[in-house]
Amino acid sequence: MKKQDFVNKILAYHPGRPMQEIAFAYAPSNIALCKYWGKRDEELNLPETSSLSVSLADRGATTLIKLIDSNQDEIVFGEHSLSAASQFAKRVSHFLDLFRPKGQGFFIKTDTNIPIAAGLASSAAGFAALISALNLLFGWQLNNKELSLLARLGSGSACRSLWHGFVEWHCGQAQDGLDSYAEPLNEQWPELRVGLLITHTQQKPISSREAMKLSKTTSLYYKLWPEQVAKDLPILKQAIMTKDFKTFGEVAESNALAMHATMLTAKPAVLYWQPETLQAMYAIWQLRAEGIPVYFTEDAGPNIKLLFLAEQADRMQAHFRSLEIVAPWHFTEKLNN
Ligand code: PMV
């Protein structure tokens, strides 16, 4: 099935026409605790496995959108107007084509308070904010589950950025992808903290899309990945329910390392780690050896995310000076659910 057919199917019962001149939306970034790595359908962004994330509260992306009488989109990122030839603008315009009224362009102003393309899930927040803004602009009145299905077409992990808190993306089985959407977990963990250790902000050498494709098609170890997720996901959910931080941290860390193992064994190998990444990993393992409960996770980029509880916040800040601590259950941005 083509992306456009998928979109037409979802919007069939929500015809919609521009309801307001301008629309604005926010979506949080999310960090996977059990990763999405590998697609079973490249066109529809259907994953091989389910995944689970925690959203980053007020760390995310905003998008303002309006229709313009032009055959070209105008995309402003932060303070900069982007050239239509830039990778980012092309990706956004390509996504907008799925919803574009004939002969019209979009004006988009988007902003994020997380470094883009450094493995901090900025595209997830970006596409989730964009689809939420389109929903308001066109008056589709889609619910978050439907928005999750559409956000998925922009970037897989974006389907988890429609909610705060813990969110599970069900991989689904159907060929048409209508059962592959995210849903929030009915669990809270207000003491949980995510520490962003941002050591690199430059563009990553290879996109997650390419890296997961390479892992799936060339690594012998990728065969084990679905098995790893099938084991990790229920343990992680149980640990969240019982607030068993040790198990939670152990599984999240080992799941991230297993994902990186499929990259290391790809041909050619993909290694996002930098010397500072390893330094941080050793520092975390040293703290654990001293009895301090702190774990890490890492996505398709060199930046480590620490997982710890509020009682360790001061110690972590002292140990990792540049650490930005996010409290996932402390947010001011309201989402539309
Ligand atoms: O949604 P994408 O295509 O940017 O892929 C995200 C992949 C990881 O961030 C590494 C894992 C995840 O589940 O978010």
GROMACS .gro file of C-alpha atoms and ligand atoms in nm:
model
  351
    1MET     CA    1   0.000   0.000   0.000
    2LYS     CA    2   0.121   0.351  -0.078
    3LYS     CA    3   0.140   0.626   0.184
    4GLN     CA    4  -0.121   0.833   0.000
    5ASP     CA    5  -0.374   0.545   0.001
    6PHE     CA    6  -0.315   0.500   0.373
    7VAL     CA    7  -0.378   0.871   0.435
    8ASN     CA    8  -0.690   0.870   0.216
    9LYS     CA    9  -0.825   0.576   0.413
   10ILE     CA   10  -0.785   0.755   0.746
   11LEU     CA   11  -0.915   1.088   0.622
   12ALA     CA   12  -1.208   0.932   0.432
   13TYR     CA   13  -1.441   0.993   0.726
   14HIS     CA   14  -1.287   1.327   0.818
   15PRO     CA   15  -1.312   1.528   0.498
   16GLY     CA   16  -1.200   1.854   0.652
   17ARG     CA   17  -1.129   2.186   0.488
   18PRO     CA   18  -0.922   2.471   0.626
   19MET     CA   19  -1.107   2.560   0.947
   20GLN     CA   20  -0.878   2.829   1.066
   21GLU     CA   21  -0.621   3.048   0.900
   22ILE     CA   22  -0.339   2.942   1.120
   23ALA     CA   23  -0.278   2.655   1.360
   24PHE     CA   24  -0.019   2.584   1.624
   25ALA     CA   25   0.077   2.267   1.810
   26TYR     CA   26   0.338   2.128   2.044
   27ALA     CA   27   0.464   1.770   2.084
   28PRO     CA   28   0.721   1.635   2.326
   29SER     CA   29   1.027   1.446   2.221
   30ASN     CA   30   1.039   1.083   2.334
   31ILE     CA   31   1.316   0.847   2.434
   32ALA     CA   32   1.269   0.476   2.371
   33LEU     CA   33   1.332   0.242   2.662
   34CYS     CA   34   1.267  -0.060   2.440
   35LYS     CA   35   1.376   0.050   2.094
   36TYR     CA   36   1.215   0.051   1.753
   37TRP     CA   37   1.484  -0.080   1.520
   38GLY     CA   38   1.401  -0.214   1.174
   39LYS     CA   39   1.097  -0.195   0.950
   40ARG     CA   40   0.884  -0.465   0.798
   41ASP     CA   41   0.746  -0.212   0.548
   42GLU     CA   42   0.962   0.081   0.436
   43GLU     CA   43   0.684   0.272   0.260
   44LEU     CA   44   0.444   0.274   0.555
   45ASN     CA   45   0.709   0.281   0.832
   46LEU     CA   46   0.580  -0.041   0.984
   47PRO     CA   47   0.815  -0.173   1.251
   48GLU     CA   48   0.943  -0.526   1.301
   49THR     CA   49   0.867  -0.504   1.672
   50SER     CA   50   0.670  -0.306   1.926
   51SER     CA   51   0.852  -0.042   2.131
   52LEU     CA   52   0.809   0.162   2.448
   53SER     CA   53   0.913   0.517   2.525
   54VAL     CA   54   0.891   0.795   2.777
   55SER     CA   55   0.811   1.146   2.659
   56LEU     CA   56   1.028   1.441   2.755
   57ALA     CA   57   0.760   1.678   2.890
   58ASP     CA   58   0.848   2.034   2.784
   59ARG     CA   59   1.141   1.924   2.568
   60GLY     CA   60   1.001   1.895   2.218
   61ALA     CA   61   0.892   2.084   1.909
   62THR     CA   62   0.639   2.352   1.820
   63THR     CA   63   0.489   2.402   1.476
   64LEU     CA   64   0.290   2.688   1.334
   65ILE     CA   65   0.122   2.627   1.000
   66LYS     CA   66  -0.086   2.809   0.743
   67LEU     CA   67  -0.177   2.769   0.377
   68ILE     CA   68  -0.023   3.007   0.124
   69ASP     CA   69  -0.096   3.080  -0.240
   70SER     CA   70   0.228   2.946  -0.375
   71ASN     CA   71   0.345   2.637  -0.550
   72GLN     CA   72   0.626   2.606  -0.301
   73ASP     CA   73   0.635   2.562   0.078
   74GLU     CA   74   0.806   2.817   0.296
   75ILE     CA   75   0.975   2.649   0.589
   76VAL     CA   76   1.130   2.841   0.874
   77PHE     CA   77   1.330   2.653   1.132
   78GLY     CA   78   1.399   2.864   1.439
   79GLU     CA   79   1.497   3.199   1.290
   80HIS     CA   80   1.619   3.060   0.957
   81SER     CA   81   1.426   3.029   0.636
   82LEU     CA   82   1.526   2.699   0.478
   83SER     CA   83   1.615   2.649   0.117
   84ALA     CA   84   1.368   2.417  -0.057
   85ALA     CA   85   1.668   2.205  -0.158
   86SER     CA   86   1.774   2.131   0.202
   87GLN     CA   87   1.728   1.775   0.327
   88PHE     CA   88   1.504   1.889   0.610
   89ALA     CA   89   1.277   2.102   0.391
   90LYS     CA   90   1.248   1.824   0.134
   91ARG     CA   91   1.148   1.574   0.401
   92VAL     CA   92   0.884   1.806   0.546
   93SER     CA   93   0.742   1.904   0.205
   94HIS     CA   94   0.728   1.542   0.101
   95PHE     CA   95   0.519   1.464   0.410
   96LEU     CA   96   0.298   1.769   0.348
   97ASP     CA   97   0.230   1.649  -0.009
   98LEU     CA   98   0.013   1.379   0.150
   99PHE     CA   99  -0.227   1.645   0.280
  100ARG     CA  100  -0.180   1.931   0.033
  101PRO     CA  101  -0.485   2.101  -0.123
  102LYS     CA  102  -0.435   2.136  -0.500
  103GLY     CA  103  -0.213   2.423  -0.600
  104GLN     CA  104  -0.135   2.545  -0.250
  105GLY     CA  105   0.175   2.565  -0.042
  106PHE     CA  106   0.227   2.567   0.333
  107PHE     CA  107   0.404   2.816   0.551
  108ILE     CA  108   0.561   2.631   0.841
  109LYS     CA  109   0.750   2.775   1.134
  110THR     CA  110   0.896   2.509   1.354
  111ASP     CA  111   1.118   2.525   1.655
  112THR     CA  112   1.269   2.277   1.892
  113ASN     CA  113   1.447   2.301   2.224
  114ILE     CA  114   1.646   1.984   2.162
  115PRO     CA  115   1.942   1.947   1.926
  116ILE     CA  116   1.824   1.815   1.590
  117ALA     CA  117   1.964   1.502   1.430
  118ALA     CA  118   2.188   1.418   1.724
  119GLY     CA  119   1.988   1.117   1.832
  120LEU     CA  120   1.754   1.314   2.052
  121ALA     CA  121   1.433   1.231   1.875
  122SER     CA  122   1.373   1.578   1.738
  123SER     CA  123   1.212   1.439   1.422
  124ALA     CA  124   0.968   1.245   1.640
  125ALA     CA  125   0.855   1.564   1.815
  126GLY     CA  126   0.862   1.757   1.486
  127PHE     CA  127   0.633   1.525   1.292
  128ALA     CA  128   0.398   1.477   1.588
  129ALA     CA  129   0.364   1.855   1.626
  130LEU     CA  130   0.318   1.893   1.250
  131ILE     CA  131   0.036   1.639   1.226
  132SER     CA  132  -0.135   1.789   1.533
  133ALA     CA  133  -0.117   2.134   1.373
  134LEU     CA  134  -0.258   1.998   1.043
  135ASN     CA  135  -0.543   1.838   1.237
  136LEU     CA  136  -0.637   2.179   1.378
  137LEU     CA  137  -0.585   2.365   1.051
  138PHE     CA  138  -0.811   2.131   0.852
  139GLY     CA  139  -1.057   2.061   1.132
  140TRP     CA  140  -1.023   1.683   1.090
  141GLN     CA  141  -1.097   1.628   1.458
  142LEU     CA  142  -0.892   1.310   1.457
  143ASN     CA  143  -0.820   1.147   1.789
  144ASN     CA  144  -0.465   1.083   1.908
  145LYS     CA  145  -0.466   0.724   1.789
  146GLU     CA  146  -0.546   0.837   1.435
  147LEU     CA  147  -0.289   1.114   1.458
  148SER     CA  148  -0.038   0.854   1.575
  149LEU     CA  149  -0.104   0.650   1.258
  150LEU     CA  150  -0.039   0.956   1.042
  151ALA     CA  151   0.263   1.082   1.239
  152ARG     CA  152   0.419   0.738   1.185
  153LEU     CA  153   0.444   0.812   0.812
  154GLY     CA  154   0.675   1.108   0.883
  155SER     CA  155   0.904   0.926   1.125
  156GLY     CA  156   0.827   0.596   1.296
  157SER     CA  157   0.905   0.714   1.647
  158ALA     CA  158   0.682   1.022   1.594
  159CYS     CA  159   0.378   0.800   1.652
  160ARG     CA  160   0.480   0.786   2.022
  161SER     CA  161   0.510   1.164   2.062
  162LEU     CA  162   0.136   1.238   2.079
  163TRP     CA  163   0.127   1.177   2.454
  164HIS     CA  164   0.316   1.258   2.771
  165GLY     CA  165   0.445   0.977   2.993
  166PHE     CA  166   0.506   0.615   2.894
  167VAL     CA  167   0.386   0.524   2.545
  168GLU     CA  168   0.380   0.188   2.369
  169TRP     CA  169   0.385   0.154   1.992
  170HIS     CA  170   0.208  -0.168   1.893
  171CYS     CA  171   0.386  -0.309   1.591
  172GLY     CA  172   0.063  -0.454   1.450
  173GLN     CA  173   0.026  -0.736   1.199
  174ALA     CA  174  -0.196  -0.596   0.926
  175GLN     CA  175  -0.049  -0.528   0.584
  176ASP     CA  176  -0.230  -0.197   0.557
  177GLY     CA  177  -0.065  -0.079   0.883
  178LEU     CA  178  -0.391   0.032   1.044
  179ASP     CA  179  -0.308  -0.159   1.363
  180SER     CA  180   0.038  -0.007   1.400
  181TYR     CA  181  -0.012   0.291   1.632
  182ALA     CA  182   0.091   0.404   1.976
  183GLU     CA  183  -0.104   0.427   2.300
  184PRO     CA  184  -0.017   0.569   2.640
  185LEU     CA  185   0.046   0.332   2.927
  186ASN     CA  186  -0.183   0.392   3.219
  187GLU     CA  187   0.114   0.428   3.455
  188GLN     CA  188   0.293   0.724   3.604
  189TRP     CA  189   0.635   0.750   3.763
  190PRO     CA  190   0.674   1.109   3.880
  191GLU     CA  191   1.012   1.039   4.045
  192LEU     CA  192   1.168   0.917   3.721
  193ARG     CA  193   1.431   1.144   3.569
  194VAL     CA  194   1.594   1.142   3.227
  195GLY     CA  195   1.932   1.315   3.209
  196LEU     CA  196   2.037   1.444   2.867
  197LEU     CA  197   2.413   1.438   2.833
  198ILE     CA  198   2.460   1.636   2.516
  199THR     CA  199   2.820   1.610   2.404
  200HIS     CA  200   2.760   1.635   2.029
  201THR     CA  201   2.513   1.851   1.840
  202GLN     CA  202   2.632   1.799   1.485
  203GLN     CA  203   2.439   1.611   1.221
  204LYS     CA  204   2.485   1.236   1.254
  205PRO     CA  205   2.688   1.060   0.984
  206ILE     CA  206   2.408   0.820   0.888
  207SER     CA  207   2.034   0.853   0.947
  208SER     CA  208   1.849   0.608   1.172
  209ARG     CA  209   1.643   0.509   0.867
  210GLU     CA  210   1.958   0.401   0.681
  211ALA     CA  211   2.125   0.247   0.985
  212MET     CA  212   1.827   0.028   1.074
  213LYS     CA  213   1.795  -0.084   0.715
  214LEU     CA  214   2.163  -0.176   0.706
  215SER     CA  215   2.136  -0.365   1.037
  216LYS     CA  216   1.835  -0.558   0.918
  217THR     CA  217   1.977  -0.649   0.580
  218THR     CA  218   2.341  -0.719   0.667
  219SER     CA  219   2.380  -0.814   1.036
  220LEU     CA  220   2.348  -1.179   1.134
  221TYR     CA  221   2.262  -1.056   1.482
  222TYR     CA  222   1.951  -0.874   1.364
  223LYS     CA  223   1.768  -1.209   1.361
  224LEU     CA  224   1.788  -1.202   1.740
  225TRP     CA  225   1.645  -0.853   1.773
  226PRO     CA  226   1.272  -0.948   1.770
  227GLU     CA  227   1.351  -1.211   2.033
  228GLN     CA  228   1.529  -0.951   2.246
  229VAL     CA  229   1.228  -0.718   2.229
  230ALA     CA  230   0.981  -0.999   2.300
  231LYS     CA  231   1.175  -1.066   2.619
  232ASP     CA  232   1.246  -0.706   2.724
  233LEU     CA  233   0.911  -0.539   2.662
  234PRO     CA  234   0.696  -0.734   2.912
  235ILE     CA  235   0.969  -0.713   3.180
  236LEU     CA  236   0.997  -0.340   3.129
  237LYS     CA  237   0.620  -0.292   3.156
  238GLN     CA  238   0.608  -0.501   3.470
  239ALA     CA  239   0.898  -0.301   3.621
  240ILE     CA  240   0.710   0.022   3.543
  241MET     CA  241   0.396  -0.114   3.710
  242THR     CA  242   0.581  -0.223   4.024
  243LYS     CA  243   0.825   0.073   4.021
  244ASP     CA  244   1.117  -0.168   4.023
  245PHE     CA  245   1.383   0.079   3.916
  246LYS     CA  246   1.671  -0.168   3.910
  247THR     CA  247   1.499  -0.399   3.662
  248PHE     CA  248   1.370  -0.100   3.465
  249GLY     CA  249   1.720   0.045   3.428
  250GLU     CA  250   1.889  -0.287   3.355
  251VAL     CA  251   1.647  -0.379   3.079
  252ALA     CA  252   1.648  -0.033   2.918
  253GLU     CA  253   2.028  -0.022   2.915
  254SER     CA  254   2.070  -0.373   2.782
  255ASN     CA  255   1.804  -0.319   2.515
  256ALA     CA  256   1.989  -0.011   2.388
  257LEU     CA  257   2.320  -0.199   2.380
  258ALA     CA  258   2.158  -0.490   2.194
  259MET     CA  259   2.030  -0.245   1.932
  260HIS     CA  260   2.382  -0.104   1.893
  261ALA     CA  261   2.515  -0.461   1.864
  262THR     CA  262   2.307  -0.507   1.548
  263MET     CA  263   2.472  -0.191   1.409
  264LEU     CA  264   2.825  -0.292   1.504
  265THR     CA  265   2.775  -0.618   1.319
  266ALA     CA  266   2.626  -0.456   1.009
  267LYS     CA  267   2.830  -0.426   0.691
  268PRO     CA  268   2.968  -0.168   0.685
  269ALA     CA  269   2.953  -0.129   1.063
  270VAL     CA  270   2.764   0.166   1.207
  271LEU     CA  271   2.909   0.318   1.521
  272TYR     CA  272   2.748   0.632   1.659
  273TRP     CA  273   2.963   0.633   1.972
  274GLN     CA  274   3.228   0.897   2.023
  275PRO     CA  275   3.500   0.899   2.290
  276GLU     CA  276   3.268   1.105   2.516
  277THR     CA  277   2.997   0.841   2.476
  278LEU     CA  278   3.228   0.571   2.609
  279GLN     CA  279   3.353   0.799   2.885
  280ALA     CA  280   2.994   0.852   2.999
  281MET     CA  281   2.918   0.479   2.985
  282TYR     CA  282   3.223   0.396   3.199
  283ALA     CA  283   3.132   0.673   3.443
  284ILE     CA  284   2.779   0.532   3.481
  285TRP     CA  285   2.907   0.178   3.532
  286GLN     CA  286   3.153   0.311   3.793
  287LEU     CA  287   2.871   0.488   3.979
  288ARG     CA  288   2.669   0.165   3.975
  289ALA     CA  289   2.970  -0.027   4.112
  290GLU     CA  290   2.962   0.224   4.400
  291GLY     CA  291   2.597   0.135   4.463
  292ILE     CA  292   2.434   0.434   4.293
  293PRO     CA  293   2.132   0.339   4.082
  294VAL     CA  294   2.184   0.506   3.745
  295TYR     CA  295   2.149   0.353   3.398
  296PHE     CA  296   2.166   0.482   3.044
  297THR     CA  297   2.004   0.448   2.708
  298GLU     CA  298   2.130   0.566   2.372
  299ASP     CA  299   1.963   0.611   2.035
  300ALA     CA  300   2.102   0.660   1.686
  301GLY     CA  301   2.351   0.923   1.794
  302PRO     CA  302   2.643   0.978   2.030
  303ASN     CA  303   2.448   1.134   2.316
  304ILE     CA  304   2.377   0.931   2.627
  305LYS     CA  305   2.054   0.964   2.822
  306LEU     CA  306   2.076   0.881   3.190
  307LEU     CA  307   1.793   0.714   3.379
  308PHE     CA  308   1.770   0.775   3.752
  309LEU     CA  309   1.528   0.872   4.028
  310ALA     CA  310   1.472   1.221   4.167
  311GLU     CA  311   1.666   1.145   4.487
  312GLN     CA  312   1.985   1.114   4.276
  313ALA     CA  313   1.931   1.438   4.083
  314ASP     CA  314   2.177   1.655   4.280
  315ARG     CA  315   2.446   1.391   4.272
  316MET     CA  316   2.404   1.342   3.896
  317GLN     CA  317   2.415   1.715   3.829
  318ALA     CA  318   2.736   1.742   4.032
  319HIS     CA  319   2.892   1.445   3.855
  320PHE     CA  320   2.790   1.538   3.499
  321ARG     CA  321   2.814   1.918   3.493
  322SER     CA  322   2.642   1.970   3.159
  323LEU     CA  323   2.357   1.729   3.235
  324GLU     CA  324   2.008   1.857   3.150
  325ILE     CA  325   1.761   1.687   3.376
  326VAL     CA  326   1.409   1.624   3.248
  327ALA     CA  327   1.123   1.529   3.482
  328PRO     CA  328   0.881   1.353   3.241
  329TRP     CA  329   0.575   1.406   3.464
  330HIS     CA  330   0.638   1.776   3.523
  331PHE     CA  331   0.509   1.958   3.218
  332THR     CA  332   0.336   2.281   3.140
  333GLU     CA  333   0.260   2.202   2.774
  334LYS     CA  334  -0.089   2.049   2.749
  335LEU     CA  335  -0.154   1.799   2.472
  336ASN     CA  336  -0.488   1.758   2.297
  337ASN     CA  337  -0.600   1.432   2.457
  338PMV     O1  338   1.177   0.724   1.404
  338PMV     P1  339   1.313   0.714   1.349
  338PMV     O2  340   1.315   0.672   1.206
  338PMV     O3  341   1.392   0.840   1.375
  338PMV     O4  342   1.391   0.597   1.429
  338PMV     C1  343   1.412   0.603   1.568
  338PMV     C2  344   1.506   0.498   1.611
  338PMV     C3  345   1.555   0.506   1.754
  338PMV     O5  346   1.549   0.638   1.803
  338PMV     C4  347   1.701   0.465   1.757
  338PMV     C5  348   1.478   0.413   1.845
  338PMV     C6  349   1.341   0.457   1.889
  338PMV     O6  350   1.261   0.368   1.919
  338PMV     O7  351   1.314   0.578   1.899
   0.00000   0.00000   0.00000
